[in-house]
Amino acid sequence: EVQLLESGGGLVQPGGSLRLSCAASGFTFSSYAMSWVRQAPGKGLEWVSSLSGTADTTYYADSVKGRFTISRDNSKNTLYLQMSPLRVEDTAVYYCTKDRGGVSEKWGQGTLVTVSS
Amino acid sequence: SYVLTQPPSVSVAPGKTAIITCGGDNIGNQAVHWYQQKPGQAPIVVIDYDKDRPSGIPERFSGSNSGNTATLSISRVEAGDEADYYCQVWDTTSDRGVFGGGTKLTVL
């Protein structure tokens, strides 16, 4: 069974940093692209970033480009999202997704990031 | 940037058919995916690649895509179908993921 478990969320001040992690199991992690998708409180889904299985190709939303870095450790079956500097508008639940040809076919339960002073 | 437009809300009586649209420029040339999200839960895929149902999704869910509009149809609607529904594409022009704004389906 595919499982995606996000961690690393929390409360951080504007300008601060956080690193999110997503521990994957139940599939051959290195064979799949992975993504982060976020959802601000009471709002819709927003694609954030994607990374190929071999980690040689990255994609970012304009709203986070230059501030967020997506990466993966295939030896640990873990996806990361380094976020800095954070803004109030980055407040959201961040979901990790397992991708297949452009569709986020499996989602984790999400981790909440709150950016506030 | 590519924009997907969904109606904010759709209401339907139980047993009837709900139709949720997703508009985009020449969206018929893109692969469209549909997600269902119930309160407090993560989204799940209900339709991928315009019309394919993942394992475990009832046959009541179907999709189509042509021209400037993709459509998610839910026949014989049940109370348990009440949720937010999102369309999504991978825009190959910009290499960005794009979600529609979401449609709240209310079962009357």
CSV table of C-alpha atoms in Angstrom, one decimal:
chain,number,residue,atom,x,y,z
A,1,GLU,CA,0.0,0.0,0.0
A,2,VAL,CA,1.3,3.4,-1.0
A,3,GLN,CA,1.9,5.7,2.0
A,4,LEU,CA,3.1,9.3,2.1
A,5,LEU,CA,3.8,10.9,5.5
A,6,GLU,CA,4.6,14.6,5.6
A,7,SER,CA,6.3,16.2,8.6
A,8,GLY,CA,8.1,19.4,9.4
A,9,GLY,CA,5.3,21.9,9.5
A,10,GLY,CA,4.8,24.4,12.3
A,11,LEU,CA,4.7,28.0,13.2
A,12,VAL,CA,7.4,30.3,11.9
A,13,GLN,CA,7.9,34.0,11.7
A,14,PRO,CA,7.9,35.9,8.3
A,15,GLY,CA,11.3,35.6,6.8
A,16,GLY,CA,12.0,32.4,8.6
A,17,SER,CA,12.8,28.9,7.2
A,18,LEU,CA,11.3,25.4,7.4
A,19,ARG,CA,12.1,22.1,5.8
A,20,LEU,CA,9.3,19.8,5.0
A,21,SER,CA,9.8,16.0,4.6
A,22,CYS,CA,7.7,13.3,3.0
A,23,ALA,CA,8.5,9.7,3.9
A,24,ALA,CA,7.3,7.4,1.1
A,25,SER,CA,6.6,3.6,1.2
A,26,GLY,CA,4.8,1.0,-0.7
A,27,PHE,CA,6.3,1.7,-4.1
A,28,THR,CA,9.6,2.1,-5.9
A,29,PHE,CA,10.2,5.7,-4.9
A,30,SER,CA,13.0,6.5,-7.4
A,31,SER,CA,10.7,5.5,-10.3
A,32,TYR,CA,8.2,8.3,-9.7
A,33,ALA,CA,8.1,12.0,-10.0
A,34,MET,CA,6.9,13.7,-6.8
A,35,SER,CA,5.2,17.0,-6.1
A,36,TRP,CA,4.2,19.4,-3.4
A,37,VAL,CA,0.7,21.0,-3.5
A,38,ARG,CA,-0.6,23.4,-0.9
A,39,GLN,CA,-3.9,24.6,0.3
A,40,ALA,CA,-4.3,27.9,2.2
A,41,PRO,CA,-7.0,27.9,4.9
A,42,GLY,CA,-10.5,27.8,3.3
A,43,LYS,CA,-8.9,28.1,-0.2
A,44,GLY,CA,-8.3,25.9,-3.2
A,45,LEU,CA,-5.4,23.7,-4.2
A,46,GLU,CA,-2.2,25.3,-5.5
A,47,TRP,CA,0.6,23.4,-7.2
A,48,VAL,CA,3.9,24.3,-5.7
A,49,SER,CA,6.7,22.2,-7.1
A,50,SER,CA,7.6,18.9,-8.8
A,51,LEU,CA,10.7,16.8,-9.1
A,52,SER,CA,11.6,14.0,-11.5
A,53,GLY,CA,12.3,10.5,-10.2
A,54,THR,CA,16.0,10.9,-10.9
A,55,ALA,CA,16.0,14.4,-9.3
A,56,ASP,CA,17.5,16.0,-12.4
A,57,THR,CA,14.5,18.1,-13.3
A,58,THR,CA,12.7,20.5,-11.1
A,59,TYR,CA,9.7,22.7,-11.6
A,60,TYR,CA,8.4,25.6,-9.5
A,61,ALA,CA,5.4,27.8,-9.3
A,62,ASP,CA,6.2,31.5,-9.9
A,63,SER,CA,5.0,32.2,-6.3
A,64,VAL,CA,7.8,30.2,-4.8
A,65,LYS,CA,10.5,30.2,-7.4
A,66,GLY,CA,13.8,31.4,-5.9
A,67,ARG,CA,12.6,30.8,-2.3
A,68,PHE,CA,11.7,27.1,-2.2
A,69,THR,CA,13.9,24.2,-3.1
A,70,ILE,CA,12.5,20.7,-3.8
A,71,SER,CA,14.8,17.7,-3.4
A,72,ARG,CA,14.7,14.0,-2.8
A,73,ASP,CA,16.9,11.3,-1.2
A,74,ASN,CA,16.1,8.1,-3.1
A,75,SER,CA,18.2,6.0,-0.6
A,76,LYS,CA,15.8,7.2,2.1
A,77,ASN,CA,12.6,7.2,0.1
A,78,THR,CA,12.1,10.8,1.2
A,79,LEU,CA,11.0,14.0,-0.5
A,80,TYR,CA,11.9,17.4,0.8
A,81,LEU,CA,10.8,21.0,0.5
A,82,GLN,CA,13.2,23.7,1.8
A,83,MET,CA,11.3,26.9,2.3
A,84,SER,CA,13.0,30.3,2.8
A,85,PRO,CA,12.3,33.1,3.2
A,86,LEU,CA,8.7,32.4,4.2
A,87,ARG,CA,5.9,34.9,3.8
A,88,VAL,CA,2.5,35.2,5.5
A,89,GLU,CA,0.9,34.1,2.2
A,90,ASP,CA,2.8,30.8,2.4
A,91,THR,CA,0.5,29.7,5.2
A,92,ALA,CA,-1.2,26.5,4.1
A,93,VAL,CA,-1.4,22.7,4.4
A,94,TYR,CA,1.3,21.2,2.3
A,95,TYR,CA,0.6,17.9,0.6
A,96,CYS,CA,3.2,15.6,-0.8
A,97,THR,CA,2.0,13.7,-3.9
A,98,LYS,CA,3.1,10.7,-5.9
A,99,ASP,CA,2.8,11.5,-9.6
A,100,ARG,CA,2.2,9.6,-12.8
A,101,GLY,CA,2.4,11.5,-16.1
A,102,GLY,CA,1.2,14.7,-14.7
A,103,VAL,CA,-1.5,13.4,-12.3
A,104,SER,CA,-1.0,13.4,-8.5
A,105,GLU,CA,-2.3,9.9,-8.1
A,106,LYS,CA,-1.6,9.6,-4.4
A,107,TRP,CA,-1.6,12.2,-1.7
A,108,GLY,CA,-0.3,12.4,1.9
A,109,GLN,CA,-2.4,13.8,4.7
A,110,GLY,CA,-0.6,17.1,4.7
A,111,THR,CA,1.4,19.2,7.2
A,112,LEU,CA,0.3,22.6,8.3
A,113,VAL,CA,2.7,25.6,7.9
A,114,THR,CA,1.7,28.8,9.6
A,115,VAL,CA,3.7,31.9,8.9
A,116,SER,CA,2.9,34.6,11.4
A,117,SER,CA,4.5,37.1,13.7
B,1,SER,CA,0.0,31.5,-17.4
B,2,TYR,CA,-2.7,28.9,-18.1
B,3,VAL,CA,-6.0,29.4,-16.3
B,4,LEU,CA,-8.7,26.8,-15.5
B,5,THR,CA,-12.1,28.1,-14.6
B,6,GLN,CA,-14.7,26.2,-12.6
B,7,PRO,CA,-18.1,27.3,-11.2
B,8,PRO,CA,-17.7,27.9,-7.5
B,9,SER,CA,-20.8,25.8,-6.7
B,10,VAL,CA,-23.1,23.2,-8.1
B,11,SER,CA,-26.2,21.8,-6.4
B,12,VAL,CA,-28.1,18.7,-7.3
B,13,ALA,CA,-30.8,16.5,-5.9
B,14,PRO,CA,-30.1,12.9,-4.9
B,15,GLY,CA,-30.4,10.5,-7.7
B,16,LYS,CA,-29.8,13.2,-10.4
B,17,THR,CA,-26.7,13.9,-12.5
B,18,ALA,CA,-24.2,16.5,-11.4
B,19,ILE,CA,-22.1,18.2,-14.1
B,20,ILE,CA,-19.0,20.2,-13.2
B,21,THR,CA,-17.2,22.1,-15.9
B,22,CYS,CA,-13.6,23.2,-16.2
B,23,GLY,CA,-12.8,25.8,-18.8
B,24,GLY,CA,-9.5,26.5,-20.4
B,25,ASP,CA,-8.0,27.7,-23.6
B,26,ASN,CA,-8.0,24.6,-25.9
B,27,ILE,CA,-8.2,22.4,-22.9
B,28,GLY,CA,-9.2,19.6,-25.2
B,29,ASN,CA,-5.5,19.4,-26.2
B,30,GLN,CA,-4.5,18.8,-22.6
B,31,ALA,CA,-4.9,15.8,-20.3
B,32,VAL,CA,-7.3,16.7,-17.5
B,33,HIS,CA,-7.5,15.2,-14.1
B,34,TRP,CA,-10.2,15.5,-11.5
B,35,TYR,CA,-9.9,15.4,-7.7
B,36,GLN,CA,-12.5,15.0,-5.0
B,37,GLN,CA,-11.8,16.5,-1.6
B,38,LYS,CA,-14.0,16.0,1.4
B,39,PRO,CA,-13.8,18.2,4.5
B,40,GLY,CA,-10.7,17.5,6.5
B,41,GLN,CA,-9.3,15.0,4.0
B,42,ALA,CA,-6.7,14.9,1.4
B,43,PRO,CA,-7.8,15.0,-2.2
B,44,ILE,CA,-8.2,11.7,-4.2
B,45,VAL,CA,-8.2,11.3,-8.0
B,46,VAL,CA,-11.7,10.4,-9.4
B,47,ILE,CA,-10.9,10.8,-13.1
B,48,ASP,CA,-7.5,11.0,-14.8
B,49,TYR,CA,-6.5,11.5,-18.4
B,50,ASP,CA,-9.9,13.1,-19.3
B,51,LYS,CA,-12.0,10.0,-18.7
B,52,ASP,CA,-10.2,7.2,-16.9
B,53,ARG,CA,-11.5,6.0,-13.5
B,54,PRO,CA,-8.9,4.8,-11.1
B,55,SER,CA,-9.5,1.6,-9.3
B,56,GLY,CA,-12.1,1.9,-6.6
B,57,ILE,CA,-13.9,4.9,-8.1
B,58,PRO,CA,-17.6,4.1,-8.9
B,59,GLU,CA,-18.8,4.0,-12.5
B,60,ARG,CA,-21.1,6.8,-11.7
B,61,PHE,CA,-18.1,9.1,-12.2
B,62,SER,CA,-17.2,10.0,-15.8
B,63,GLY,CA,-15.3,12.6,-17.6
B,64,SER,CA,-15.0,14.2,-21.0
B,65,ASN,CA,-12.8,16.8,-22.6
B,66,SER,CA,-13.2,18.7,-25.9
B,67,GLY,CA,-12.6,22.2,-27.2
B,68,ASN,CA,-12.4,24.7,-24.4
B,69,THR,CA,-14.3,22.7,-21.7
B,70,ALA,CA,-13.7,19.5,-19.7
B,71,THR,CA,-16.5,18.0,-17.8
B,72,LEU,CA,-16.9,15.8,-14.8
B,73,SER,CA,-20.3,14.0,-14.6
B,74,ILE,CA,-21.6,12.2,-11.5
B,75,SER,CA,-24.7,10.2,-12.2
B,76,ARG,CA,-27.2,9.0,-9.5
B,77,VAL,CA,-25.7,11.4,-7.1
B,78,GLU,CA,-25.5,10.3,-3.4
B,79,ALA,CA,-25.1,12.3,-0.2
B,80,GLY,CA,-21.6,10.9,0.1
B,81,ASP,CA,-20.6,12.7,-3.2
B,82,GLU,CA,-20.8,16.0,-1.5
B,83,ALA,CA,-17.3,17.5,-1.7
B,84,ASP,CA,-15.1,20.0,-3.4
B,85,TYR,CA,-14.0,19.0,-6.9
B,86,TYR,CA,-10.9,20.3,-8.7
B,87,CYS,CA,-9.7,19.9,-12.2
B,88,GLN,CA,-6.0,20.0,-13.0
B,89,VAL,CA,-3.7,19.9,-16.0
B,90,TRP,CA,0.1,19.9,-16.5
B,91,ASP,CA,0.7,22.8,-18.7
B,92,THR,CA,3.4,21.6,-21.1
B,93,THR,CA,3.9,25.1,-22.4
B,94,SER,CA,5.1,26.5,-19.1
B,95,ASP,CA,6.0,23.3,-17.4
B,96,ARG,CA,3.7,24.1,-14.5
B,97,GLY,CA,0.9,22.3,-12.7
B,98,VAL,CA,-2.4,24.1,-12.8
B,99,PHE,CA,-5.5,23.6,-10.7
B,100,GLY,CA,-8.9,25.0,-11.2
B,101,GLY,CA,-10.4,27.1,-8.4
B,102,GLY,CA,-12.6,24.2,-7.3
B,103,THR,CA,-16.3,23.5,-7.3
B,104,LYS,CA,-18.3,22.8,-4.2
B,105,LEU,CA,-20.9,20.1,-4.9
B,106,THR,CA,-24.0,20.3,-2.7
B,107,VAL,CA,-26.4,17.4,-2.6
B,108,LEU,CA,-29.8,18.9,-1.8
